[in-house]
Amino acid sequence: MAILNSKIPEGPISEKWTNHKSKINLVNPANKRHLDIIIVGTGLAGGSAAASLAELGYNVKTFCYQDSPRRAHSIAAQGGINAAKNYQGDGDSIYRLFYDTVKGGDYRSREANVYRLAEVSANIIDQCVAQGVPFARDYGGLLDNRSFGGVQVSRTFYAKGQTGQQLLLGAYSAMNRQIHRGKIRSFTRHEMLDLVIVDGKARGIIARNMVTGEIARHSAHAVVIATGGYGNVFFLSTNAMGCNVTAGWKIHKKGAFFANPCFTQIHPTCIPVSGDNQSKLTLMSESLRNDGRIWVPKKKEDAKAIREGQLKPTDISEADRDYFLERRYPSFGNLVPRDVASRAAKERCDEGYGVNITGEAVFLDFDSAIMRYGKEKANISGSTNSSDNEIRALGEGVIEQKYGNLFQMYEKIADENPYKTPMKIYPAVHYTMGGVWVDYNLMTTIPGCYCIGEANFSDHGANRLGASALMQGLADGYFILPYTIGDYLSGDILVGKIPNDTREFIAAEESVKNRLEQFISNNGSKSVDSYHKKLGKIMWGKCGMARNKKGLEEAQKEIRALREDFHKNVKVPGDLYSKNGELEKASRVSDFLELGELFAKDALEREESCGGHFREEYQSEEGEAVRDDKNFSFTAVWEYKPDISKSKLHKEKLVYGNIEVKTRSYK
């Protein structure tokens, strides 16, 4: 077991990070045209990094499995992006954003990275406004803010419920400018299937054209992985069906350590599962918790009547409603962090108070907000004698302006009007705080291989606060990687172009071909999806919102057995050199079946509860998470072994010199 050094600069908090940039050995601009960078993934992190690095003069190749970078899953982000600008004058600051993020992550994130993230957050908003991102504005024309779970200030900038889409379009336009200049070569419908290492350094990738099936070698002086998270290891998640861990897992198998795989976020406001044949889940933005109140009936008989269709939620009087988050957490109420809200909803449903046909849903009600906003509008207009219907119409107009597209989405999916009847929501797998381990410069344990955005582990600890994912992705891409990668590349100025016909490239290409041909030639009878669904049931049942030793031990054995059966009996029709969706899925599910076992192993080793990792053995009498700071205040960093059960654990000790570590409380 080793203690990892995250290469954090020394010094007091006031000068530790601001002085760091000036010490970096940047590449002479005249020499950058000789340096090539591969970026895998073109979401917010990858797209912003590609645009910024090309602007600096590097030659960039981008790879994405979608037909366009603008179809990256970042487009699905709804609620907003955090930044410490204090536009509301409510006491926000860089330090407060830093503190809220560390606390929200249950004191399991790296202090230095989080502070740097808070520092650059304000620059992100200025950058995006300059790109034309249409952030919401208040009546006076200033950028508007709203609050998110886990904080008591308004620091979230937003564009209705389409923030991710608008930010991605901004990054995409910046990329297009560099494509036009010839500084970016964009490879769409390509998937990275292996990393090529030459003399100990990352020097390129092997990628497959998903339309023609062609497998090709691509060389560069550095490789950047920006492919998002691994939530689809659970099969049902809020992620797009194509989201996968392939790139991150391939570099892990080549020597990049993987950190905290069990730190996975369960989002509290998802449209509930509707049937066994469902392939993904739909998220309702956390921003809805600003104005929505979460409740279940106080009486089990009322909940049962609602499930059976004998009562409507509007039939339940105010006195017979249990606003359980407001009851349990009076200081934060409906704005507690996601892991806290999710566990509370699960507990109510497990006790028999669930409100949909499966018993796994709670209500998110906007009636109070509609009436409040309506009265405010009526007072402003002087219509103090308005009827309740007129007030309601005014209030619905305000809600429509703030969340209209989200309400439309819900009505299309659930066939219920959320203006008239409460939404039904239930927790679902959403984001992964774990990921590839990186140092302070965002480089993995493989020299020359970097990892940014959700694909790495660095900023969120055991739980991500809402609206911080977009902040991290754009911070990494626009303001961190473009500075730190120059330090590494400064040593490669005289190396010249990296050839792609060396034995390392040839061997990696042959390895990819052999692996894919094994799937094609496998004489099995079971579909890829059947294995993915079985894995998902194991993961959700034994590694999901609540975990225990017995279940995690069973999960490891069951996943190992499922993986062995998969490689013996999976059937992949079609051929290698053509468009083959089943082959793509087989490769990804193969990675999930390895990651799933490591996930369970990591959760079993961490004998505490913190953030999104909740071990049933370690909870208070009130059902709150109980951390063990004496024994588990570290990042669990795993070194790959072919036998996943023998993966080697390294520990990066977490040291906090600028905040007080204490029991996380939102009461």
Coordinates of C-alpha atoms in Angstrom, one line a residue, residues 104-652:
G104 CA -21.2 18.9 0.6
G105 CA -18.7 16.2 -0.3
D106 CA -18.7 15.1 3.4
Y107 CA -15.0 16.1 3.8
R108 CA -13.7 13.5 1.3
S109 CA -12.5 15.8 -1.4
R110 CA -9.0 17.3 -2.0
E111 CA -8.8 20.7 -0.4
A112 CA -6.4 22.3 -2.9
N113 CA -8.3 21.3 -6.0
V114 CA -11.6 22.5 -4.6
Y115 CA -10.2 25.9 -3.6
R116 CA -8.8 26.4 -7.1
L117 CA -12.2 25.4 -8.6
A118 CA -13.9 28.1 -6.4
E119 CA -11.3 30.7 -7.5
V120 CA -11.8 30.3 -11.2
S121 CA -15.6 29.9 -11.0
A122 CA -16.3 33.6 -11.6
N123 CA -14.2 33.6 -14.7
I124 CA -16.3 30.9 -16.2
I125 CA -19.4 33.0 -16.2
D126 CA -17.6 35.9 -17.9
Q127 CA -16.2 33.6 -20.5
C128 CA -19.7 32.2 -21.3
V129 CA -21.4 35.5 -21.4
A130 CA -18.7 36.7 -23.9
Q131 CA -19.6 33.6 -26.0
G132 CA -23.3 34.7 -26.0
V133 CA -24.7 32.1 -23.5
P134 CA -28.2 33.4 -22.7
F135 CA -28.2 33.3 -19.0
A136 CA -31.4 34.3 -17.3
R137 CA -31.5 38.0 -16.2
D138 CA -33.5 39.8 -13.6
Y139 CA -35.8 42.7 -14.2
G140 CA -32.9 45.2 -14.2
G141 CA -31.0 43.2 -16.8
L142 CA -28.4 41.7 -14.4
L143 CA -27.6 38.0 -14.5
D144 CA -30.0 36.2 -12.2
N145 CA -29.2 33.5 -9.7
R146 CA -31.0 30.8 -7.8
S147 CA -30.0 28.5 -5.0
F148 CA -29.4 24.8 -5.1
G149 CA -29.3 22.0 -2.5
G150 CA -26.6 22.1 0.2
V151 CA -26.2 25.9 0.3
Q152 CA -27.9 28.9 1.7
V153 CA -26.9 31.5 -0.9
S154 CA -27.9 32.1 -4.5
R155 CA -24.9 31.4 -6.7
T156 CA -26.3 29.3 -9.5
F157 CA -26.5 30.9 -13.0
Y158 CA -29.0 29.3 -15.3
A159 CA -30.7 29.4 -18.7
K160 CA -34.2 28.2 -17.9
G161 CA -33.9 24.4 -17.6
Q162 CA -31.4 24.3 -20.6
T163 CA -28.2 25.4 -19.0
G164 CA -26.1 22.5 -20.2
Q165 CA -27.3 22.9 -23.7
Q166 CA -26.5 26.6 -23.9
L167 CA -23.1 26.2 -22.3
L168 CA -22.3 23.3 -24.7
L169 CA -23.3 25.4 -27.7
G170 CA -20.9 28.1 -26.5
A171 CA -18.1 25.6 -26.3
Y172 CA -19.1 24.1 -29.6
S173 CA -19.0 27.5 -31.3
A174 CA -15.5 28.1 -29.9
M175 CA -14.5 24.7 -31.2
N176 CA -15.9 25.5 -34.6
R177 CA -13.8 28.6 -34.9
Q178 CA -10.7 26.5 -34.3
I179 CA -11.8 23.8 -36.7
H180 CA -12.2 26.5 -39.3
R181 CA -8.6 27.7 -38.5
G182 CA -7.3 24.2 -39.0
K183 CA -6.2 23.8 -35.4
I184 CA -8.8 21.1 -34.5
R185 CA -9.5 18.0 -36.4
S186 CA -12.8 16.5 -35.3
F187 CA -13.4 12.8 -35.5
T188 CA -17.1 12.1 -34.8
R189 CA -18.6 8.6 -34.5
H190 CA -15.3 7.4 -33.3
E191 CA -14.7 5.5 -30.0
M192 CA -11.4 5.2 -28.2
L193 CA -10.6 1.5 -27.5
D194 CA -7.1 1.6 -26.1
L195 CA -4.3 3.9 -25.0
V196 CA -0.8 3.6 -26.5
I197 CA 2.2 4.0 -24.2
V198 CA 5.7 4.5 -25.6
D199 CA 8.7 4.7 -23.3
G200 CA 6.4 5.1 -20.3
K201 CA 4.4 8.1 -21.8
A202 CA 1.0 8.3 -23.3
R203 CA 1.6 8.8 -27.0
G204 CA -1.8 8.1 -28.7
I205 CA -4.9 6.0 -28.9
I206 CA -6.5 3.3 -31.0
A207 CA -9.9 4.3 -32.2
R208 CA -12.7 2.6 -34.1
N209 CA -14.8 4.3 -36.7
M210 CA -18.3 3.4 -35.6
V211 CA -19.8 3.8 -39.1
T212 CA -17.3 1.8 -41.2
G213 CA -15.7 -0.3 -38.4
E214 CA -12.2 0.8 -39.4
I215 CA -9.7 0.7 -36.6
A216 CA -6.9 3.3 -36.8
R217 CA -3.9 4.6 -34.8
H218 CA -3.7 8.2 -33.8
S219 CA -0.5 9.6 -32.2
A220 CA 0.1 12.7 -30.1
H221 CA 2.3 14.2 -27.5
A222 CA -0.4 14.0 -24.9
V223 CA -3.8 12.4 -24.4
V224 CA -6.7 14.0 -22.5
I225 CA -9.7 11.9 -21.4
A226 CA -12.9 13.8 -21.0
T227 CA -15.6 11.1 -21.3
G228 CA -17.9 11.7 -18.3
G229 CA -19.0 9.2 -15.7
Y230 CA -19.9 5.6 -15.3
G231 CA -23.5 5.8 -13.9
N232 CA -24.7 3.3 -16.5
V233 CA -23.0 0.5 -14.7
F234 CA -26.4 0.5 -12.9
F235 CA -28.1 0.1 -16.3
L236 CA -31.0 2.4 -15.3
S237 CA -29.6 5.9 -14.7
T238 CA -30.3 9.5 -15.8
N239 CA -27.3 9.2 -18.3
A240 CA -27.7 8.8 -22.0
M241 CA -27.6 5.1 -23.1
G242 CA -24.2 5.7 -24.8
C243 CA -22.5 7.0 -21.7
N244 CA -19.8 4.6 -20.7
V245 CA -16.5 4.1 -18.9
T246 CA -14.6 2.6 -21.8
A247 CA -11.9 5.3 -22.2
G248 CA -11.4 5.7 -18.4
W249 CA -11.3 2.0 -17.9
K250 CA -8.9 1.4 -20.8
I251 CA -6.3 3.8 -19.3
H252 CA -6.9 2.2 -15.9
K253 CA -5.9 -1.1 -17.4
K254 CA -2.8 0.6 -18.8
G255 CA -1.7 2.0 -15.5
A256 CA -3.8 4.9 -14.6
F257 CA -5.1 4.5 -11.0
F258 CA -8.9 4.7 -10.4
A259 CA -10.2 6.5 -7.3
N260 CA -13.2 6.1 -5.1
P261 CA -15.4 4.1 -7.6
C262 CA -18.1 3.6 -4.9
F263 CA -18.7 7.4 -4.6
T264 CA -21.8 7.5 -6.8
Q265 CA -24.6 10.1 -6.6
I266 CA -28.3 9.2 -6.4
H267 CA -30.3 12.2 -7.6
P268 CA -33.5 12.8 -5.6
T269 CA -35.7 14.4 -8.3
C270 CA -36.1 11.8 -11.1
I271 CA -39.3 10.6 -12.8
P272 CA -39.9 7.2 -11.2
V273 CA -39.5 3.9 -13.0
S274 CA -42.6 2.9 -15.0
G275 CA -41.9 -0.6 -16.0
D276 CA -39.4 -3.5 -16.5
N277 CA -38.7 -2.6 -20.1
Q278 CA -37.4 0.8 -19.4
S279 CA -33.9 1.6 -20.7
K280 CA -33.2 4.9 -19.0
L281 CA -34.6 7.4 -16.5
T282 CA -35.4 11.1 -16.9
L283 CA -34.1 13.7 -14.6
M284 CA -36.1 16.7 -13.3
S285 CA -33.7 19.5 -12.4
E286 CA -32.7 20.0 -8.8
S287 CA -33.6 23.6 -9.3
L288 CA -37.2 22.6 -8.9
R289 CA -36.5 22.1 -5.2
N290 CA -36.2 25.9 -4.9
D291 CA -39.9 26.3 -5.2
G292 CA -41.3 22.8 -4.9
R293 CA -42.1 21.2 -1.6
I294 CA -41.6 17.5 -1.1
W295 CA -44.1 15.4 0.8
V296 CA -46.0 12.2 1.3
P297 CA -49.3 11.5 3.1
K298 CA -49.0 11.3 6.9
K299 CA -51.3 8.3 6.9
K300 CA -50.4 5.0 5.3
E301 CA -54.1 4.4 4.3
D302 CA -54.0 7.7 2.3
A303 CA -50.8 6.6 0.5
K304 CA -52.4 3.3 -0.3
A305 CA -55.5 5.0 -1.6
I306 CA -53.4 7.2 -3.8
R307 CA -51.5 4.2 -5.2
E308 CA -54.8 2.5 -6.0
G309 CA -56.3 5.5 -7.7
Q310 CA -59.0 6.1 -5.0
L311 CA -57.6 9.4 -3.9
K312 CA -55.8 12.3 -5.7
P313 CA -52.9 14.1 -4.1
T314 CA -55.0 17.3 -4.2
D315 CA -57.6 15.5 -2.0
I316 CA -55.1 15.3 0.9
S317 CA -55.4 18.2 3.3
E318 CA -52.5 20.3 4.4
A319 CA -52.7 18.8 7.9
D320 CA -52.5 15.3 6.5
R321 CA -49.3 15.9 4.5
D322 CA -45.8 15.1 5.8
Y323 CA -43.2 17.6 4.4
F324 CA -40.5 15.2 5.7
L325 CA -37.5 17.2 4.6
E326 CA -38.7 20.4 6.2
R327 CA -39.6 18.4 9.3
R328 CA -36.2 16.7 9.6
Y329 CA -33.9 19.5 8.4
P330 CA -35.6 22.8 9.4
S331 CA -32.5 24.9 8.5
F332 CA -32.3 23.7 4.9
G333 CA -35.7 22.0 4.3
N334 CA -36.1 21.0 0.7
L335 CA -32.6 22.3 -0.1
V336 CA -30.6 19.6 1.7
P337 CA -27.9 18.0 -0.4
R338 CA -28.8 15.3 -2.9
D339 CA -27.7 12.3 -0.9
V340 CA -29.6 13.4 2.2
A341 CA -32.8 14.1 0.2
S342 CA -32.5 10.8 -1.6
R343 CA -32.1 8.7 1.5
A344 CA -35.0 10.5 3.2
A345 CA -37.3 9.8 0.3
K346 CA -36.3 6.1 0.2
E347 CA -36.9 5.8 3.9
R348 CA -40.5 7.1 3.6
C349 CA -41.2 4.8 0.6
D350 CA -39.7 1.8 2.4
E351 CA -42.0 2.6 5.4
G352 CA -45.1 2.3 3.1
Y353 CA -45.8 6.0 2.3
G354 CA -44.8 5.8 -1.4
V355 CA -47.4 7.3 -3.8
N356 CA -47.2 5.7 -7.2
I357 CA -48.3 2.2 -8.3
T358 CA -44.9 0.7 -7.4
G359 CA -44.8 2.5 -4.0
E360 CA -41.5 4.2 -5.0
A361 CA -42.3 7.9 -5.4
V362 CA -42.9 11.0 -3.4
F363 CA -44.6 14.3 -4.4
L364 CA -42.9 17.5 -5.5
D365 CA -45.6 20.1 -5.1
F366 CA -45.6 23.6 -6.5
D367 CA -49.0 24.8 -5.3
S368 CA -47.6 27.0 -2.5
A369 CA -45.1 28.7 -4.9
I370 CA -47.7 29.3 -7.5
M371 CA -50.0 31.1 -5.0
R372 CA -47.1 33.0 -3.5
Y373 CA -45.8 34.3 -6.9
G374 CA -49.4 35.0 -7.9
K375 CA -50.0 37.2 -4.9
E376 CA -46.7 39.0 -5.4
K377 CA -47.6 39.8 -9.1
A378 CA -51.1 40.9 -8.1
N379 CA -49.7 43.3 -5.5
I380 CA -47.2 44.7 -7.9
S381 CA -49.9 45.3 -10.5
G382 CA -52.3 46.7 -7.9
S383 CA -54.8 43.9 -8.4
T384 CA -55.3 43.3 -4.7
N385 CA -58.9 42.0 -5.2
S386 CA -58.0 39.3 -7.6
S387 CA -59.7 35.9 -7.3
D388 CA -57.9 32.7 -6.5
N389 CA -58.1 31.6 -10.1
E390 CA -56.6 35.0 -11.3
I391 CA -53.8 34.7 -8.7
R392 CA -53.1 31.1 -9.7
A393 CA -52.8 32.1 -13.4
L394 CA -50.3 34.9 -12.5
G395 CA -48.3 32.4 -10.4
E396 CA -48.3 29.8 -13.1
G397 CA -46.9 32.4 -15.4
V398 CA -43.9 33.0 -13.1
I399 CA -43.3 29.3 -12.7
E400 CA -43.5 28.8 -16.5
Q401 CA -40.9 31.5 -17.0
K402 CA -38.5 29.8 -14.6
Y403 CA -39.1 26.1 -15.3
G404 CA -41.4 25.9 -18.3
N405 CA -39.5 23.4 -20.4
L406 CA -39.1 21.1 -17.4
F407 CA -42.8 21.1 -16.8
Q408 CA -43.4 20.4 -20.4
M409 CA -41.0 17.5 -20.3
Y410 CA -42.7 16.0 -17.2
E411 CA -46.2 16.3 -18.7
K412 CA -45.1 14.5 -21.9
I413 CA -43.6 11.7 -20.0
A414 CA -46.0 11.3 -17.0
D415 CA -49.2 12.6 -18.8
E416 CA -50.0 14.8 -15.8
N417 CA -50.1 18.6 -15.6
P418 CA -47.6 19.6 -12.9
Y419 CA -49.2 23.0 -12.6
K420 CA -52.4 21.3 -11.3
T421 CA -51.2 18.2 -9.6
P422 CA -47.9 17.5 -7.8
M423 CA -45.0 15.8 -9.7
K424 CA -44.0 12.3 -8.7
I425 CA -40.3 11.9 -8.1
Y426 CA -37.9 9.2 -6.8
P427 CA -34.1 8.9 -6.5
A428 CA -32.0 7.5 -9.4
V429 CA -28.4 7.1 -10.2
H430 CA -27.1 10.3 -11.7
Y431 CA -23.4 11.3 -11.3
T432 CA -20.2 9.7 -10.3
M433 CA -17.8 11.5 -8.0
G434 CA -15.3 8.7 -8.3
G435 CA -13.1 8.4 -11.4
V436 CA -9.6 8.3 -12.7
W437 CA -7.1 9.6 -10.2
V438 CA -5.3 12.8 -11.2
D439 CA -2.7 15.0 -9.5
Y440 CA -3.1 18.7 -9.0
N441 CA -2.2 19.3 -12.7
L442 CA -5.0 16.9 -13.7
M443 CA -2.5 14.3 -15.0
T444 CA -3.0 10.6 -14.2
T445 CA -0.4 8.2 -13.0
I446 CA 0.6 7.7 -16.7
P447 CA 2.8 10.6 -17.8
G448 CA 1.2 12.6 -20.6
C449 CA -2.3 11.2 -20.0
Y450 CA -4.7 13.7 -18.5
C451 CA -8.2 13.3 -17.3
I452 CA -10.8 16.2 -16.8
G453 CA -14.4 16.7 -15.9
E454 CA -16.6 14.0 -14.5
A455 CA -14.1 11.3 -15.7
N456 CA -11.7 12.2 -12.9
F457 CA -12.3 12.1 -9.2
S458 CA -10.8 15.4 -8.0
D459 CA -13.3 17.9 -6.8
H460 CA -16.5 16.5 -5.3
G461 CA -15.5 14.0 -2.6
A462 CA -18.3 11.7 -1.6
N463 CA -21.2 13.9 -2.9
R464 CA -21.4 16.6 -5.6
L465 CA -23.5 19.7 -4.9
G466 CA -26.0 20.6 -7.6
A467 CA -24.7 22.9 -10.4
S468 CA -21.1 22.0 -9.6
A469 CA -20.6 19.5 -12.5
L470 CA -20.8 22.2 -15.2
M471 CA -18.5 24.4 -13.1
Q472 CA -15.9 21.7 -12.8
G473 CA -16.1 20.7 -16.5
L474 CA -15.6 24.3 -17.7
A475 CA -13.0 25.1 -15.1
D476 CA -10.9 22.1 -16.1
G477 CA -11.3 22.9 -19.8
Y478 CA -11.1 26.6 -20.0
F479 CA -8.9 27.6 -17.1
I480 CA -6.9 24.7 -15.6
L481 CA -5.7 22.2 -18.2
P482 CA -4.5 24.9 -20.7
Y483 CA -2.1 26.1 -18.0
T484 CA -1.0 22.8 -16.5
I485 CA -0.5 20.8 -19.6
G486 CA 2.2 23.2 -20.9
D487 CA 4.5 22.3 -18.0
Y488 CA 4.5 18.7 -19.3
L489 CA 4.7 19.5 -23.0
S490 CA 7.6 21.9 -22.5
G491 CA 9.8 18.8 -22.5
D492 CA 8.5 17.6 -25.8
I493 CA 9.3 20.6 -28.0
L494 CA 12.2 18.9 -29.7
V495 CA 10.8 15.5 -29.8
G496 CA 9.1 16.0 -33.2
K497 CA 6.0 14.3 -34.5
I498 CA 5.1 11.0 -32.8
P499 CA 5.1 8.2 -35.3
N500 CA 2.1 5.8 -35.2
D501 CA 3.9 2.8 -36.9
T502 CA 6.0 1.7 -34.0
R503 CA 5.7 -1.7 -32.4
E504 CA 3.7 -0.2 -29.5
F505 CA 1.0 1.2 -31.8
I506 CA 0.9 -2.0 -33.9
A507 CA 0.6 -4.2 -30.7
A508 CA -2.2 -2.0 -29.3
E509 CA -4.1 -2.1 -32.6
E510 CA -3.8 -5.9 -32.8
S511 CA -4.9 -6.2 -29.2
V512 CA -8.1 -4.2 -30.0
K513 CA -8.8 -6.3 -33.1
N514 CA -8.4 -9.5 -31.2
R515 CA -10.7 -8.4 -28.4
L516 CA -13.4 -7.3 -30.8
E517 CA -13.1 -10.4 -32.9
Q518 CA -13.6 -12.6 -29.9
F519 CA -17.0 -11.0 -29.4
I520 CA -17.9 -11.6 -33.0
S521 CA -16.8 -15.2 -33.0
N522 CA -18.3 -16.1 -29.6
N523 CA -20.8 -18.8 -30.1
G524 CA -23.2 -17.6 -27.5
S525 CA -27.0 -17.2 -27.3
K526 CA -27.7 -14.4 -24.9
S527 CA -28.0 -10.7 -25.7
V528 CA -25.6 -8.0 -24.4
D529 CA -28.6 -6.1 -22.9
S530 CA -29.6 -9.2 -20.8
Y531 CA -26.2 -9.1 -19.1
H532 CA -26.3 -5.3 -18.6
K533 CA -29.8 -5.6 -17.0
K534 CA -28.6 -8.4 -14.6
L535 CA -25.6 -6.3 -13.7
G536 CA -27.8 -3.3 -13.1
K537 CA -30.1 -5.3 -10.7
I538 CA -27.1 -6.5 -8.7
M539 CA -25.6 -3.0 -8.5
W540 CA -28.9 -1.2 -7.5
G541 CA -30.0 -3.9 -5.1
K542 CA -26.6 -4.4 -3.3
C543 CA -24.5 -1.3 -4.2
G544 CA -27.1 1.3 -4.5
M545 CA -28.6 3.8 -2.1
A546 CA -27.8 1.6 1.0
R547 CA -25.1 -1.0 1.2
N548 CA -24.0 -3.5 3.8
K549 CA -21.2 -6.0 4.2
K550 CA -23.2 -9.1 3.3
G551 CA -24.7 -7.5 0.2
L552 CA -21.4 -6.2 -1.0
E553 CA -19.7 -9.6 -0.6
E554 CA -22.5 -11.2 -2.5
A555 CA -22.3 -8.5 -5.2
Q556 CA -18.6 -9.2 -5.8
K557 CA -19.2 -12.9 -6.3
E558 CA -22.3 -12.5 -8.4
I559 CA -20.6 -9.9 -10.7
R560 CA -17.6 -12.1 -11.1
A561 CA -19.8 -15.1 -12.1
L562 CA -21.8 -12.9 -14.4
R563 CA -18.7 -11.7 -16.1
E564 CA -17.5 -15.2 -16.7
D565 CA -20.8 -16.2 -18.1
F566 CA -20.8 -13.1 -20.3
H567 CA -17.6 -14.0 -22.1
K568 CA -18.8 -17.5 -22.6
N569 CA -22.4 -17.0 -23.7
V570 CA -22.9 -13.5 -25.1
K571 CA -24.0 -13.3 -28.7
V572 CA -22.8 -10.4 -30.9
P573 CA -24.3 -10.5 -34.4
G574 CA -22.8 -8.7 -37.4
D575 CA -19.2 -8.2 -38.2
L576 CA -16.3 -6.1 -37.2
Y577 CA -15.8 -3.9 -40.2
S578 CA -19.3 -2.3 -40.4
K579 CA -21.7 -0.4 -38.3
N580 CA -22.4 -2.7 -35.3
G581 CA -24.3 -1.3 -32.3
E582 CA -24.2 -4.7 -30.5
L583 CA -20.4 -4.8 -30.8
E584 CA -20.1 -1.4 -29.3
K585 CA -22.4 -2.3 -26.4
A586 CA -20.5 -5.6 -25.8
S587 CA -17.3 -3.8 -25.4
R588 CA -18.8 -1.3 -23.0
V589 CA -20.7 -3.9 -20.9
S590 CA -17.4 -5.9 -20.6
D591 CA -15.9 -2.8 -19.0
F592 CA -18.9 -2.3 -16.7
L593 CA -18.6 -5.9 -15.5
E594 CA -15.1 -5.3 -14.4
L595 CA -15.8 -1.9 -12.9
G596 CA -18.8 -3.2 -11.1
E597 CA -16.7 -5.7 -9.1
L598 CA -14.2 -3.0 -8.2
F599 CA -17.1 -0.7 -7.2
A600 CA -18.3 -3.4 -4.8
K601 CA -14.8 -4.0 -3.5
D602 CA -14.2 -0.3 -2.8
A603 CA -17.6 0.0 -1.0
L604 CA -16.8 -3.0 1.1
E605 CA -13.4 -1.7 2.1
R606 CA -14.8 1.7 3.1
E607 CA -16.3 0.9 6.5
E608 CA -18.0 4.2 7.1
S609 CA -20.9 6.2 5.7
C610 CA -20.1 9.4 3.9
G611 CA -22.0 11.3 1.3
G612 CA -23.4 9.1 -1.5
H613 CA -21.7 6.0 0.2
F614 CA -24.1 4.8 2.8
R615 CA -23.2 1.7 4.8
E616 CA -26.2 0.5 6.8
E617 CA -23.8 -0.6 9.6
Y618 CA -22.6 3.0 10.1
Q619 CA -25.5 5.3 10.8
S620 CA -26.8 7.3 13.7
E621 CA -30.1 6.6 15.6
E622 CA -31.7 9.2 13.3
G623 CA -30.5 7.4 10.2
E624 CA -27.8 9.9 9.3
A625 CA -24.4 9.0 7.9
V626 CA -21.6 8.3 10.4
R627 CA -18.1 9.0 9.1
D628 CA -14.9 7.5 10.5
D629 CA -12.3 10.3 10.0
K630 CA -9.7 8.5 12.0
N631 CA -9.5 5.5 9.7
F632 CA -11.0 6.6 6.3
S633 CA -10.0 10.2 5.7
F634 CA -8.3 9.3 2.5
T635 CA -8.9 8.9 -1.2
A636 CA -9.1 5.2 -2.1
V637 CA -6.9 4.8 -5.2
W638 CA -6.9 1.5 -7.0
E639 CA -4.2 0.0 -9.1
Y640 CA -5.5 -2.4 -11.8
K641 CA -4.9 -6.2 -11.6
P642 CA -6.3 -8.7 -14.1
D643 CA -8.0 -10.4 -11.2
I644 CA -10.2 -7.5 -10.0
S645 CA -10.5 -9.0 -6.5
K646 CA -6.7 -8.5 -6.1
S647 CA -6.7 -4.9 -7.2
K648 CA -4.1 -3.0 -5.1
L649 CA -5.3 -0.2 -2.8
H650 CA -3.2 3.0 -2.4
K651 CA -4.2 5.8 -0.1
E652 CA -4.0 9.5 -0.6

